[in-house]
Every structure is written in structure tokens, then in C-alpha cells.
mmCIF file of C-alpha atoms in Angstrom:
data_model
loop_
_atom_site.group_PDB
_atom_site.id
_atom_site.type_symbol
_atom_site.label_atom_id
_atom_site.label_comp_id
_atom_site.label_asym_id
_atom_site.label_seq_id
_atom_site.Cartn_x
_atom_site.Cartn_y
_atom_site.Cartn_z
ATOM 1 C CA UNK R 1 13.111 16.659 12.776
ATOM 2 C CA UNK R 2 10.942 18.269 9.972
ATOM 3 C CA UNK R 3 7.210 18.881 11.107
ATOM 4 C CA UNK R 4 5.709 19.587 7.911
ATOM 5 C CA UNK R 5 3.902 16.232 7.495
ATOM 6 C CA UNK R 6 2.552 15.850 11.086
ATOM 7 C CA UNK R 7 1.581 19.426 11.092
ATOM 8 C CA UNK R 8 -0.764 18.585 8.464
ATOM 9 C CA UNK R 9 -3.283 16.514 10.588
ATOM 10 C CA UNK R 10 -3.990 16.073 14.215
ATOM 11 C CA UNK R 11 -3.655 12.224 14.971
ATOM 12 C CA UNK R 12 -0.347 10.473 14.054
ATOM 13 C CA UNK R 13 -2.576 8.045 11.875
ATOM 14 C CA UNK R 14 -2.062 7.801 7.643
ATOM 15 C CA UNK R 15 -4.624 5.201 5.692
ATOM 16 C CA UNK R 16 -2.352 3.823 3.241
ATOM 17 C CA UNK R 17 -3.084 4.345 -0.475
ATOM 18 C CA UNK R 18 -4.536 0.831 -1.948
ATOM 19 C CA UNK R 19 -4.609 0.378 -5.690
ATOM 20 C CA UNK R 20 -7.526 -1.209 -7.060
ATOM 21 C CA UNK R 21 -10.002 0.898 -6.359
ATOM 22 C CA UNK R 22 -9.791 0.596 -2.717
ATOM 23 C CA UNK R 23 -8.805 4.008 -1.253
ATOM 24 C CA UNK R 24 -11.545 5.482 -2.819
ATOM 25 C CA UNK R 25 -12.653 9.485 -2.436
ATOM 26 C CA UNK R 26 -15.089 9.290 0.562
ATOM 27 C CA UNK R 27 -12.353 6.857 2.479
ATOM 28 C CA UNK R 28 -9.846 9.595 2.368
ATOM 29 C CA UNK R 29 -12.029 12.376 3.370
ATOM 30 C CA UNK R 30 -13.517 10.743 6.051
ATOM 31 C CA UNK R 31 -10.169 9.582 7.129
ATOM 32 C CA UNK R 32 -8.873 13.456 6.865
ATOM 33 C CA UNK R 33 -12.169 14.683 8.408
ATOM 34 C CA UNK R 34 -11.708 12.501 11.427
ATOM 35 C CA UNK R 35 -8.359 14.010 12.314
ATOM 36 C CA UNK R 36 -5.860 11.043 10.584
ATOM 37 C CA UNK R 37 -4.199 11.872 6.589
ATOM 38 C CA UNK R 38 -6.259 10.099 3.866
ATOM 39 C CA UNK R 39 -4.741 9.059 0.640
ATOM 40 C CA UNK R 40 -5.857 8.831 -2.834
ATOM 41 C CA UNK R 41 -4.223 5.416 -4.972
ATOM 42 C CA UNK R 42 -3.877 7.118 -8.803
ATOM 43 C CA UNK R 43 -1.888 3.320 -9.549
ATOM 44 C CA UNK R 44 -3.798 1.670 -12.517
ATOM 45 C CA UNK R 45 -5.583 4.798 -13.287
ATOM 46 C CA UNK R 46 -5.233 7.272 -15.898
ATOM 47 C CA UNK R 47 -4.056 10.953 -15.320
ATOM 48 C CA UNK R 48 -7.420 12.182 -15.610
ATOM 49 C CA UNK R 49 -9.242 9.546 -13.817
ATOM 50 C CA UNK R 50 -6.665 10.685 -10.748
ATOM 51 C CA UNK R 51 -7.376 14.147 -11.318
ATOM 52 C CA UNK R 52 -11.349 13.641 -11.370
ATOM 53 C CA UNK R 53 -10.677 11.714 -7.708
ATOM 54 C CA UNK R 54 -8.931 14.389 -6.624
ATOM 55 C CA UNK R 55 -11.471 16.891 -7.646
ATOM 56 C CA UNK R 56 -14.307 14.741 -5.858
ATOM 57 C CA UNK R 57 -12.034 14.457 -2.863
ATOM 58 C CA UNK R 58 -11.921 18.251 -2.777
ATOM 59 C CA UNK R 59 -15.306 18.586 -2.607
ATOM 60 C CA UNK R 60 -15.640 16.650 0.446
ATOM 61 C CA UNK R 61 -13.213 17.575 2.967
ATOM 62 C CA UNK R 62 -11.428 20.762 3.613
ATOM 63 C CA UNK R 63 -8.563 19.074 5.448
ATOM 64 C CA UNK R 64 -5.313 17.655 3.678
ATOM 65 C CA UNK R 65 -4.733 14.490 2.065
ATOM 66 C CA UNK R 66 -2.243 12.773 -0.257
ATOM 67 C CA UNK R 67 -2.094 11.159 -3.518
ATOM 68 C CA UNK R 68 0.118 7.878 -4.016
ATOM 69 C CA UNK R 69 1.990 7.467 -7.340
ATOM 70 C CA UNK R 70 3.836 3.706 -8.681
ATOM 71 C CA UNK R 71 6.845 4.448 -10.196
ATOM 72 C CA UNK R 72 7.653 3.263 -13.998
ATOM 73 C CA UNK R 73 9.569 -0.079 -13.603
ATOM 74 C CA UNK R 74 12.627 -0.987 -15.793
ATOM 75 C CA UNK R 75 12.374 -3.159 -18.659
ATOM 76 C CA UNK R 76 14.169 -6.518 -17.408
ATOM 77 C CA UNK R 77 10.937 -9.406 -17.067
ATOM 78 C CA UNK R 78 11.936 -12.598 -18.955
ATOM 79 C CA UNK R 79 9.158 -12.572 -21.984
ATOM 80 C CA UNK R 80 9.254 -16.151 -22.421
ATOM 81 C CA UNK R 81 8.990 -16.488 -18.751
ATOM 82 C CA UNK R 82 6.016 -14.425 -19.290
ATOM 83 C CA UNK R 83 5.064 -16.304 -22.012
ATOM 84 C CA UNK R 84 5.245 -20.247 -19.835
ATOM 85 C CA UNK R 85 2.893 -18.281 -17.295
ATOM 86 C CA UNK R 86 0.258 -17.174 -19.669
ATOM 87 C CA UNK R 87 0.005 -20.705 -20.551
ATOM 88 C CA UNK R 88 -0.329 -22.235 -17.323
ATOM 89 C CA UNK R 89 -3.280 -19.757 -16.618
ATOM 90 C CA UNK R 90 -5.101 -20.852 -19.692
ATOM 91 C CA UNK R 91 -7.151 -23.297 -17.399
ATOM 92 C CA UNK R 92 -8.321 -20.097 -15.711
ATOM 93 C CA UNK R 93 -9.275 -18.140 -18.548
ATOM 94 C CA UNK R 94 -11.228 -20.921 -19.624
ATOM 95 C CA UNK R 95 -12.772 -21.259 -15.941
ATOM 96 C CA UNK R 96 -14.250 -17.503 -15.969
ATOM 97 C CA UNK R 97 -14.768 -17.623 -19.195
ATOM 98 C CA UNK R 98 -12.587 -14.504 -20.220
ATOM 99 C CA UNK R 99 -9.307 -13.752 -21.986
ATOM 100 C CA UNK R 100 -6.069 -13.314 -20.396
ATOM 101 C CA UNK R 101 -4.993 -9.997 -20.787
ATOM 102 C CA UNK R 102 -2.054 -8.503 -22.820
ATOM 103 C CA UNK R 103 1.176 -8.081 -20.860
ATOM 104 C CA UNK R 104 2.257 -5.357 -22.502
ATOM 105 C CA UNK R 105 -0.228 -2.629 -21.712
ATOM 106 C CA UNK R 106 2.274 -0.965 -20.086
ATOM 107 C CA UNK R 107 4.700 -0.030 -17.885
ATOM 108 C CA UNK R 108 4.574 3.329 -16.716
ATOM 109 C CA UNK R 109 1.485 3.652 -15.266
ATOM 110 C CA UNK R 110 1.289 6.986 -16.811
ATOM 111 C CA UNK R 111 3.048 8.168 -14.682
ATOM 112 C CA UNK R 112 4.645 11.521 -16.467
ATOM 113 C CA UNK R 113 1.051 12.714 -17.286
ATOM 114 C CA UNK R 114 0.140 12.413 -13.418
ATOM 115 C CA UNK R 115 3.026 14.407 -12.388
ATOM 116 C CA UNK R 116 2.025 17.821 -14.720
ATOM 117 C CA UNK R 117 -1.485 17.144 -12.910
ATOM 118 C CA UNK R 118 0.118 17.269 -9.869
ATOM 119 C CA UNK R 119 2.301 19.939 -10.268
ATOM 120 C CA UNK R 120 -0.373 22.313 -11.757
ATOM 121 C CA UNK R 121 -3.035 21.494 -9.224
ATOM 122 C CA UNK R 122 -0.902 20.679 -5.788
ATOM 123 C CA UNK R 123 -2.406 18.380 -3.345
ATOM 124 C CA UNK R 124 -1.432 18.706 0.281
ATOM 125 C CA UNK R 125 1.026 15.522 0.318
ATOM 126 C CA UNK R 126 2.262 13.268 -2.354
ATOM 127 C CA UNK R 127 4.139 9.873 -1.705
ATOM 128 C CA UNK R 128 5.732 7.363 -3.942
ATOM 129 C CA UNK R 129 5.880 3.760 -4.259
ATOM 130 C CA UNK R 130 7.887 1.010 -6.274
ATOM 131 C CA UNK R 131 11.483 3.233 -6.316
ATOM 132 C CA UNK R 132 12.902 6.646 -5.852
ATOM 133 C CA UNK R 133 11.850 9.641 -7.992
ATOM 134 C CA UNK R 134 14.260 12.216 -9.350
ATOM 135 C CA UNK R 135 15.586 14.665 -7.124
ATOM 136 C CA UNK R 136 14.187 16.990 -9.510
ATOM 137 C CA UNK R 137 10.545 15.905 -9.214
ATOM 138 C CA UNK R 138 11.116 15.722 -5.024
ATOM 139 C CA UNK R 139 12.268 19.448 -5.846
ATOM 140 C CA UNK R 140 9.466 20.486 -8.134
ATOM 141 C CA UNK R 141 6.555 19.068 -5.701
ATOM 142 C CA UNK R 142 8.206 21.167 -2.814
ATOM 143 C CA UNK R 143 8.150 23.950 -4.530
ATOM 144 C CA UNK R 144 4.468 24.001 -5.344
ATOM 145 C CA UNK R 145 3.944 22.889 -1.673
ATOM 146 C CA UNK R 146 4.043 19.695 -1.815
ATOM 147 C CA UNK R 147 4.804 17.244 0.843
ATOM 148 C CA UNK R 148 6.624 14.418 -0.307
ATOM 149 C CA UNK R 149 7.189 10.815 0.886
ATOM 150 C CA UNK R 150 8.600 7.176 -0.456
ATOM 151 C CA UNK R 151 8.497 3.874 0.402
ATOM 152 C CA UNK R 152 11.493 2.647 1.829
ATOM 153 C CA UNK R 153 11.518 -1.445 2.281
ATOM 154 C CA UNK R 154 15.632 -1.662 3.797
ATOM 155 C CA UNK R 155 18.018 0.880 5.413
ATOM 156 C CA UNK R 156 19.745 1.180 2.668
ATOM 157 C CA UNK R 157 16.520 2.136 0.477
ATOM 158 C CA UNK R 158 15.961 4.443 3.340
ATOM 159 C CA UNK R 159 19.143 6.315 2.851
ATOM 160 C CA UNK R 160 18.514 6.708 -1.132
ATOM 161 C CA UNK R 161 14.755 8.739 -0.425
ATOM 162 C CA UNK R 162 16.523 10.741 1.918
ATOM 163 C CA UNK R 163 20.018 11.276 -0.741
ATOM 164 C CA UNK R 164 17.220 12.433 -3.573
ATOM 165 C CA UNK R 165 15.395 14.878 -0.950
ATOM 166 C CA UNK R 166 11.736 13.589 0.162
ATOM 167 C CA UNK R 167 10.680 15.113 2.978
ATOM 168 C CA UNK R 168 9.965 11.773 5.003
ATOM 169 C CA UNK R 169 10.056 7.608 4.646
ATOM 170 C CA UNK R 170 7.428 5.533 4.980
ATOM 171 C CA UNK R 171 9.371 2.088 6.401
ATOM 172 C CA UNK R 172 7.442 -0.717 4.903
ATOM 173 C CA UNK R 173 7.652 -4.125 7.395
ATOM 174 C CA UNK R 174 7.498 -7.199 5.805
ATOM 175 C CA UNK R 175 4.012 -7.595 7.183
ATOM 176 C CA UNK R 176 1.981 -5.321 4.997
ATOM 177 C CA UNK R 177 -0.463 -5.916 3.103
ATOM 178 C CA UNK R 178 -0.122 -5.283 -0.730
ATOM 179 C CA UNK R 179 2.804 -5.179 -2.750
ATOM 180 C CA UNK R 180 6.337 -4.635 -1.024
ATOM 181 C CA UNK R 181 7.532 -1.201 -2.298
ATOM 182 C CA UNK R 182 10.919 -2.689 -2.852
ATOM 183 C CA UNK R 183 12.984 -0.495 -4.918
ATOM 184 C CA UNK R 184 14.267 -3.581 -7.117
ATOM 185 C CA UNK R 185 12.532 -6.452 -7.418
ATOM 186 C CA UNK R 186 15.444 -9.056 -6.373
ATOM 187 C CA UNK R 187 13.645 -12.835 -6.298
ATOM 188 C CA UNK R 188 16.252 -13.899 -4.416
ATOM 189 C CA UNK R 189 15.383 -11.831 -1.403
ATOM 190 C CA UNK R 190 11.516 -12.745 -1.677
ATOM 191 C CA UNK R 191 10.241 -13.250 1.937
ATOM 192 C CA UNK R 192 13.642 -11.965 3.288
ATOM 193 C CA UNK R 193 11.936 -8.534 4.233
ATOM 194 C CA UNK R 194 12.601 -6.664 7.921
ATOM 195 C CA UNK R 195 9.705 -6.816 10.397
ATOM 196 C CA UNK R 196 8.325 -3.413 10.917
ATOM 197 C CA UNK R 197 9.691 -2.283 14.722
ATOM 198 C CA UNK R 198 13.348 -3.750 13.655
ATOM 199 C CA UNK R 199 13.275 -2.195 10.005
ATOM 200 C CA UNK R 200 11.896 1.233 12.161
ATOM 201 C CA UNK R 201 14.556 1.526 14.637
ATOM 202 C CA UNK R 202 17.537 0.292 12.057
ATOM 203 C CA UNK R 203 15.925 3.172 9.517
ATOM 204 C CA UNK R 204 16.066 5.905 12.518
ATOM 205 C CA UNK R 205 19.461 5.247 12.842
ATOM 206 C CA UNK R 206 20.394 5.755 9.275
ATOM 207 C CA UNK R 207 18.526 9.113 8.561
ATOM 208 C CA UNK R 208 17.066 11.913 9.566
ATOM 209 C CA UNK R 209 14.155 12.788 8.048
ATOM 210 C CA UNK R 210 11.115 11.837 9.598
ATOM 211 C CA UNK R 211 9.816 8.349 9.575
ATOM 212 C CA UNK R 212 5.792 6.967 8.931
ATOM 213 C CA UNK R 213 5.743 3.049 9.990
ATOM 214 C CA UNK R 214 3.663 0.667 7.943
ATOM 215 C CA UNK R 215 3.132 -2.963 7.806
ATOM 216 C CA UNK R 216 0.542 -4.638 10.296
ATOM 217 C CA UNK R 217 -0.942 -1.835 12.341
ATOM 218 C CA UNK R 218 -4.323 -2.627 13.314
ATOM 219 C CA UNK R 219 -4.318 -0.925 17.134
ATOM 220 C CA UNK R 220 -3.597 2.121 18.602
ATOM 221 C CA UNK R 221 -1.181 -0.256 20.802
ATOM 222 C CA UNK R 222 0.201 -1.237 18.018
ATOM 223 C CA UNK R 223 0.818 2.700 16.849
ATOM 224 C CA UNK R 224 2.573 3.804 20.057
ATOM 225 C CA UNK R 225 5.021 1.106 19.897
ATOM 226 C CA UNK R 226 5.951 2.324 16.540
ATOM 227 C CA UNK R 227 5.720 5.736 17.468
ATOM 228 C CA UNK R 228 7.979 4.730 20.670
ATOM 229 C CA UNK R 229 10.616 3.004 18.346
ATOM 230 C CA UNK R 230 11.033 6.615 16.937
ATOM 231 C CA UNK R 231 8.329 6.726 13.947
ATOM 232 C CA UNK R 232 6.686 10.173 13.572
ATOM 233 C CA UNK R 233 3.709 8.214 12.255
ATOM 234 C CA UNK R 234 1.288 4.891 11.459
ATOM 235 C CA UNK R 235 0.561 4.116 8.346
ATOM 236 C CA UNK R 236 -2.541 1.674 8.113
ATOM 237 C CA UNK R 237 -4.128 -0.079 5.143
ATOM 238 C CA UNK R 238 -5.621 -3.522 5.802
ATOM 239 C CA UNK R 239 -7.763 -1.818 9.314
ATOM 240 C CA UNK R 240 -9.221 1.121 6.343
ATOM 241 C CA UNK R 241 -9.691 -1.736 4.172
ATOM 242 C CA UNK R 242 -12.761 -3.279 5.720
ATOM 243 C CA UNK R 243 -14.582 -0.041 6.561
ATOM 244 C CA UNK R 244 -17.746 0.944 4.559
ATOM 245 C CA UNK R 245 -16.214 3.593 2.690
ATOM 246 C CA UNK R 246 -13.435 1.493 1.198
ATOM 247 C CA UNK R 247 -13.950 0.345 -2.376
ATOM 248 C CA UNK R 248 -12.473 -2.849 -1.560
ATOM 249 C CA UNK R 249 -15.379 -5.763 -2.973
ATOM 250 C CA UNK R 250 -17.892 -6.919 -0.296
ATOM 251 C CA UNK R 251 -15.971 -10.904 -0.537
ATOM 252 C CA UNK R 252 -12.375 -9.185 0.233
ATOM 253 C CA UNK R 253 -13.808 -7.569 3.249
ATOM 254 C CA UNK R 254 -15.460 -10.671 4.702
ATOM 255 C CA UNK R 255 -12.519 -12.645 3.548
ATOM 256 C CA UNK R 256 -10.055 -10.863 6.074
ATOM 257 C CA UNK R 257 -12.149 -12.690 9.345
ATOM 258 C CA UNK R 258 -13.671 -15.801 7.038
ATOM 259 C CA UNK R 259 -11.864 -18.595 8.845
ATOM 260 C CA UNK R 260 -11.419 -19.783 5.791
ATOM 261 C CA UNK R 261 -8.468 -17.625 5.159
ATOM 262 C CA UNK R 262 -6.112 -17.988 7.900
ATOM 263 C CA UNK R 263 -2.755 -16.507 6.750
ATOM 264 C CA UNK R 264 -1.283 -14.547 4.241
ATOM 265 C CA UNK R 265 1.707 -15.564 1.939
ATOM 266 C CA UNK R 266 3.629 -13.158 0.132
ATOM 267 C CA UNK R 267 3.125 -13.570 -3.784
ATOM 268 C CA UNK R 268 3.910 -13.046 -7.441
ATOM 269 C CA UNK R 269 1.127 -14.824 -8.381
ATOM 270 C CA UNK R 270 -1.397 -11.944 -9.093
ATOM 271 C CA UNK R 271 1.161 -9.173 -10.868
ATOM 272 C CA UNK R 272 4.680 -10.854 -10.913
ATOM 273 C CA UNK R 273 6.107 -8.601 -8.040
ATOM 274 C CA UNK R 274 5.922 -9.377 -4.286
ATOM 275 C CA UNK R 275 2.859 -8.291 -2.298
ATOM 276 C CA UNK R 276 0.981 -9.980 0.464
ATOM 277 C CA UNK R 277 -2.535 -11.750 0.409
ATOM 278 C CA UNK R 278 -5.392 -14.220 1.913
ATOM 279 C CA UNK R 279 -3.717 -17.612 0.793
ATOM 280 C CA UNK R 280 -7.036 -18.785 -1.501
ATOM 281 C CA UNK R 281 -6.850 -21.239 -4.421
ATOM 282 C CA UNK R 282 -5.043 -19.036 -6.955
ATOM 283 C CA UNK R 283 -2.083 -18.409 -4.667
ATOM 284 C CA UNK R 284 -1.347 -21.980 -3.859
ATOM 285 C CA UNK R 285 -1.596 -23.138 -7.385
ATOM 286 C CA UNK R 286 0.418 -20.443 -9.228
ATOM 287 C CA UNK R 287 2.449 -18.593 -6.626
ATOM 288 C CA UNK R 288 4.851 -21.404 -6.737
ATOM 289 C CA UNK R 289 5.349 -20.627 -10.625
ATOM 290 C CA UNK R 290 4.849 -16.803 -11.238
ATOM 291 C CA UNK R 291 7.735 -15.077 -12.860
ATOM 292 C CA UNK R 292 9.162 -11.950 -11.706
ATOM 293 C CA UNK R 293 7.564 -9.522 -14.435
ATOM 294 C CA UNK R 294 5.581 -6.852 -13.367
ATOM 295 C CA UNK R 295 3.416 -5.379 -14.351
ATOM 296 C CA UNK R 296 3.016 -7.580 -17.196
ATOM 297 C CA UNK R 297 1.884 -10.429 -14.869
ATOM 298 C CA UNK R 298 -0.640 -7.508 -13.432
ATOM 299 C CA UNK R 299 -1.764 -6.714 -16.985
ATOM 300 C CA UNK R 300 -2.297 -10.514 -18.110
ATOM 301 C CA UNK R 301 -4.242 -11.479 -14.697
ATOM 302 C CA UNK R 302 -6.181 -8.555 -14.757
ATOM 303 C CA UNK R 303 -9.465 -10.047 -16.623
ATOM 304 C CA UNK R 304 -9.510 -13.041 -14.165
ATOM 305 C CA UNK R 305 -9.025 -11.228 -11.485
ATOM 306 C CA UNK R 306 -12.287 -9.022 -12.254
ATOM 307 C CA UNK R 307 -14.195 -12.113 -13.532
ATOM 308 C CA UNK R 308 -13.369 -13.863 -10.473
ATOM 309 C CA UNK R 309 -14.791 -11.099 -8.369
ATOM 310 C CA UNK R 310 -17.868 -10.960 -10.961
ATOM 311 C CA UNK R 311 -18.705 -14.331 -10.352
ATOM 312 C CA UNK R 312 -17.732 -13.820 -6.366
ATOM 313 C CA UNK R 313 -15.232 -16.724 -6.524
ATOM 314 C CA UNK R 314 -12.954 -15.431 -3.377
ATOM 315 C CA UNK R 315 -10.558 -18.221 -4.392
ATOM 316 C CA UNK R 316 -9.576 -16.005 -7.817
ATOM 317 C CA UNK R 317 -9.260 -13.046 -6.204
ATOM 318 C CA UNK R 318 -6.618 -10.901 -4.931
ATOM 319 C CA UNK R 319 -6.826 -10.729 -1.664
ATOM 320 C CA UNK R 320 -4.654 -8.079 -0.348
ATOM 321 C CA UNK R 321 -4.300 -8.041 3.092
ATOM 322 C CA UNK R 322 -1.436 -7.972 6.174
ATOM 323 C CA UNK R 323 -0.431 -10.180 8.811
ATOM 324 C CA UNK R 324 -2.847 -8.497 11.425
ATOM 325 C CA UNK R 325 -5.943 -8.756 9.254
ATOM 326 C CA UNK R 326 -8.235 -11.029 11.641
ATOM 327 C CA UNK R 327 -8.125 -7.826 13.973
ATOM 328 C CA UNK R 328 -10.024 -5.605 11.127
ATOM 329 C CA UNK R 329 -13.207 -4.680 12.444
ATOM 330 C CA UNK R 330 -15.729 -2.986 11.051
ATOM 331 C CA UNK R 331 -16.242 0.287 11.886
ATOM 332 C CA UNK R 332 -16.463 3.583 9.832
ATOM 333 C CA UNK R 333 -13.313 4.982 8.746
ATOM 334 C CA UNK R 334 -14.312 8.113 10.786
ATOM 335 C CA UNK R 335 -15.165 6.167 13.788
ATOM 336 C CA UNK R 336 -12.279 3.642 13.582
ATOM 337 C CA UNK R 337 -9.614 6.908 13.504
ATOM 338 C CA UNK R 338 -11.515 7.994 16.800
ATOM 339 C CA UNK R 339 -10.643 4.265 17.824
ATOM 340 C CA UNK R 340 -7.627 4.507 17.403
ATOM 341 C CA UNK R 341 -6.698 7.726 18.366
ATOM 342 C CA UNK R 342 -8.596 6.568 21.843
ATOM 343 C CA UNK R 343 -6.320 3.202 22.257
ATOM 344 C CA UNK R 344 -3.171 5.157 21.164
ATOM 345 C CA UNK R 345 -3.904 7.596 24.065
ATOM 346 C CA UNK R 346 -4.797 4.770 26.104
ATOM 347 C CA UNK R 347 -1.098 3.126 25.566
ATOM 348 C CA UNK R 348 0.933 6.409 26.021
ATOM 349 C CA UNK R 349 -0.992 7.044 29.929
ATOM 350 C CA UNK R 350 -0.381 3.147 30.664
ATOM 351 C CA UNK R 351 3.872 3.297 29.281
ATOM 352 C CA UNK R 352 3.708 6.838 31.618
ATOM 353 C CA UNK R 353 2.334 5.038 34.753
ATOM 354 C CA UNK R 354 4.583 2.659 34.242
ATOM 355 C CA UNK R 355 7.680 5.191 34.491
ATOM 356 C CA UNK R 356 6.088 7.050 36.666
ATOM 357 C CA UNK R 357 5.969 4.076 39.270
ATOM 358 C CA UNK R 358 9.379 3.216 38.724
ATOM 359 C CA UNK R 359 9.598 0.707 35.834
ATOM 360 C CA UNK R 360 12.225 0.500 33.116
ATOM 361 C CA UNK R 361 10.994 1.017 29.976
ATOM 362 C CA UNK R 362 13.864 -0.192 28.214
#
């Protein structure tokens, strides 16, 4: 198995890429600096506005990180579907006092222009989410040194990163936080996603390219049994999330321990595709009705979603966040990677006695 992502940074630990203005600069280089792989999130930005984060990133850590890019989606949202939902939200506009915003800002997340970025000035690791890219991009980013990975959400998916030549898969359990990085969006399998260990060890079997496990993760525990069910790596977002370098808003941090929130739902209601959140007023009363369409859902909920947070109404907001959020402490990113790192060392000497005294580990 391929070493050329773990070789890249000490700790099997990766802080997932959140859109949104969460996995900010001085997240990722602290992450990096601590001995884990921080990521940049260029989805929703503009090519340049990736390019100036990477350029700030550069200037605080030495050590390797990776960009995340959304892939363009194909053109099959129902507009008058589209068109019911913008109507039902009109009490909400009317609420913040804002306008809904235009579905059709766009759909490929400029996503061409941040490729020629990243192909003239190569970052250490680049992974992808919402699909498979080319083989010829996969190609192009190796040969300017680029270490590539992609979401992967079934087997199957799994099989198609490896078939178009990505260096590694990032299995996605059903538990994340965030959108699902299904490769279609299929309503009829909403909620029908694999838990993490069972989607890790089904997705070992099927290839062989190295394998970073995400969805949940919020102890070093918690990475050595993924790590044991054959992943190279943890991927963690919602335990980075509530650090003080994240860019995640002040509300969404307290939210994930607020006993208000006590579960997450996954939802269209925010941006038309699947992704996980703190159940709060706005998912109850318009998950049950959003259409699949992204992004145009994304696009038209976009204003409310920022007025919401302007006016810190947690019930508006969207509240990304997985199944394990109560456990999110906060720590600094730095700190919590040294946490981590400490448990996950911690769990490997305990499953060791436990061999070494005679047990089964089966």
C-alpha cells in the first residue's frame, strides 16, 4: 500500500475541509504544525479567494497541507420544485428581513479556474468531494506532485476513485458531519448511508489504494479502531470544528454541547443535497419539504442563512455537525492533535496488552 499520503505528516490524523468558512488558514497550519494534515475548503469561494488562503497558509506553516475542491454537479434539479421551495421560505425572508437568493448563481463552483491555480502553484495534497474527477486531472495533479484523494460514500464509489487513479479514498460513514459526498444524489437512498467501521472494512476489501476514515471521530479510541479495521488514516471535522482557530460562528460552536441540540438529522433543507446538522427550527420545518437541487437550494438559502447568524438566531442556522458532536471539546487545534495522538497511543498499548496476555482480538 502507497505511503505517499501518510509520509506527508507524522500522526495518522486529517481535519476535514469544512466549507463555509470554517477550515480557515490558521486551523490548517496549526493542525499541520502539530504533526496531523490540515486542509483548506476552496467550496463557495472564488479561484482567487482559494489562492489568497493558500498563500496565507504558506506563510504560516512549513509542513504540508491540502486543499478540498466540490465537484460541478449535473444539471437535473426540478426548477419548479425549486420554484414551490422558494415560496415556502418566503415566511423566512420576511423573518430576517432579507431576500432569498437566486438559485442560479451557479453550479460549478468555479471549479476549472481552481484547478489552473492548482496546477501552477501545487499544494502538498489535494482531495475531492461531490464525484470523481477525470482521470486526466488525477494525472495532471500527480504530475506536479500532487497527492490526490476523493470521497467515496459506497464500495462501489470506492472502486470508481480508484478506476480514475487517486492516490487514496477517504470512506465517508453515514455519521459525518456536513454534506454526504455521494457521487449522485439518489433521494431514494437518503439516510440509507453505511456506518463508518462497516463502510471501512467493505471498502478495504474492494481496493487497494489506501484508505482515510471519516464520519464521527472525536477520540483517539475512536481512530485506532478505524485504523484497526484497515484505514491508513482519521479524518476529523466536527472535533476541529469547535477549536479557536476554526472559523465556524461562536453560536455553531456552543450549539454542538447546548442541550438544546441533541441530535443531528440528515438534511436537504439548507442546500437541497444531503448533509448532516444540529436538528434546530429550520430543519424540522423545511427538511420535510426541500427538493433535491443543489446547489440552487444552497444559493437561494444563502442570505438567511447569514442573516440568521447576523441576528444569532441558532434556530436559522446551519448547523453542521456529526453524530459524535457532544464529545467536541474545546481545546486548540494544536493541543487537541496532541490529544489525540496521546489517546490513539493510549488504545494501541491497551489492544497490545490485551494480545499479549492472551486475548483474542477478533
Amino acid at each position: 500500500m502507497s505511503s505517499a499520503l501518510t509520509d506527508l505528516f507524522p500522526y495518522p490524523i486529517v481535519q476535514a475541509p469544512m466549507a463555509g468558512g470554517v477550515s480557515v488558514p490558521r486551523l490548517a497550519a496549526a493542525v499541520s504544525d502539530a504533526g496531523g494534515l490540515g486542509f483548506l475548503a476552496a467550496g463557495y469561494k472564488t479561484a482567487d479567494g482559494m489562492y489568497q488562503e493558500i498563500k496565507q497558509l504558506r506563510g504560516l506553516t512549513g509542513r504540508p497541507f491540502g486543499v478540498n475542491l466540490f465537484l460541478p454537479q449535473p444539471e437535473y434539479a426540478d426548477a419548479a420544485a425549486v420554484d414551490v421551495y422558494s415560496h415556502q421560505l418566503a415566511g423566512e425572508a420576511a423573518w430576517y428581513e432579507t431576500e432569498l437568493g437566486d438559485p442560479e448563481s451557479g453550479r460549478d463552483d468555479g471549479y476549472d479556474a481552481k484547478l489552473a491555480v492548482l496546477l501552477d502553484n501545487p499544494v502538498p495534497v489535494v482531495s475531492f468531494h461531490f464525484g470523481v474527477p477525470g482521470g486526466e486531472v488525477l494525472e495532471a495533479l500527480r504530475r506536479a506532485g500532487t497527492v490526490t484523494l476523493v470521497t467515496a460514500t459506497t464500495p462501489d464509489e470506492a472502486l470508481a476513485v480508484q478506476r480514475a487513479g487517486a492516490d487514496a479514498v477517504i470512506a465517508q460513514g453515514v455519521e459525518a458531519g456536513g454534506h454526504q459526498g455521494t457521487h449522485r444524489d439518489v433521494p431514494e437512498t437518503d439516510g440509507a448511508g453505511l456506518g463508518l467501521l462497516s463502510l471501512v472494512g467493505q471498502i478495504r476489501e474492494t481496493v487497494g489504494i489506501p484508505v482515510v476514515a471519516a464520519g464521527g471521530i472525536m477520540r483517539g479510541s475512536q481512530i485506532a479502531a478505524v485504523l484497526a479495521a484497515g484505514a491508513s488514516a482519521a479524518q476529523l471535522g466536527t472535533a476541529f470544528l469547535a477549536t479557536p482557530e476554526s472559523g465556524a460562528a461562536d453560536l455553531h460552536k456552543q450549539a454542538l454541547t447546548n442541550p438544546l441540540f441533541v441530535r443531528t438529522e440528515l438534511t436537504r433543507a439548507f442546500s437541497g443535497r444531503p448533509a448532516r446538522g444540529l436538528v434546530n427550527r429550520f430543519l424540522r420545518e423545511h427538511g420535510p419539504y426541500a427538493p433535491a437541487a443543489y446547489p440552487e437550494v444552497h444559493h437561494l438559502t444563502s442570505p438567511l442563512r447569514k442573516a440568521a447568524a447576523k441576528a444569532k438566531d441558532a434556530q436559522g442556522m446551519a448547523l453542521w455537525a456529526g453524530q459524535g458532536h457532544r464529545m467536541a471539546r474545546e481545546l486548540p487545534a494544536g493541543q487537541l492533535v496532541e490529544v489525540l495522538a496521546a489517546e490513539l497511543a493510549d488504545a494501541t498499548t491497551a489492544l497490545s496488552g490485551f494480545r499479549n496476555a492472551g486475548g483474542d482480538p477478533r
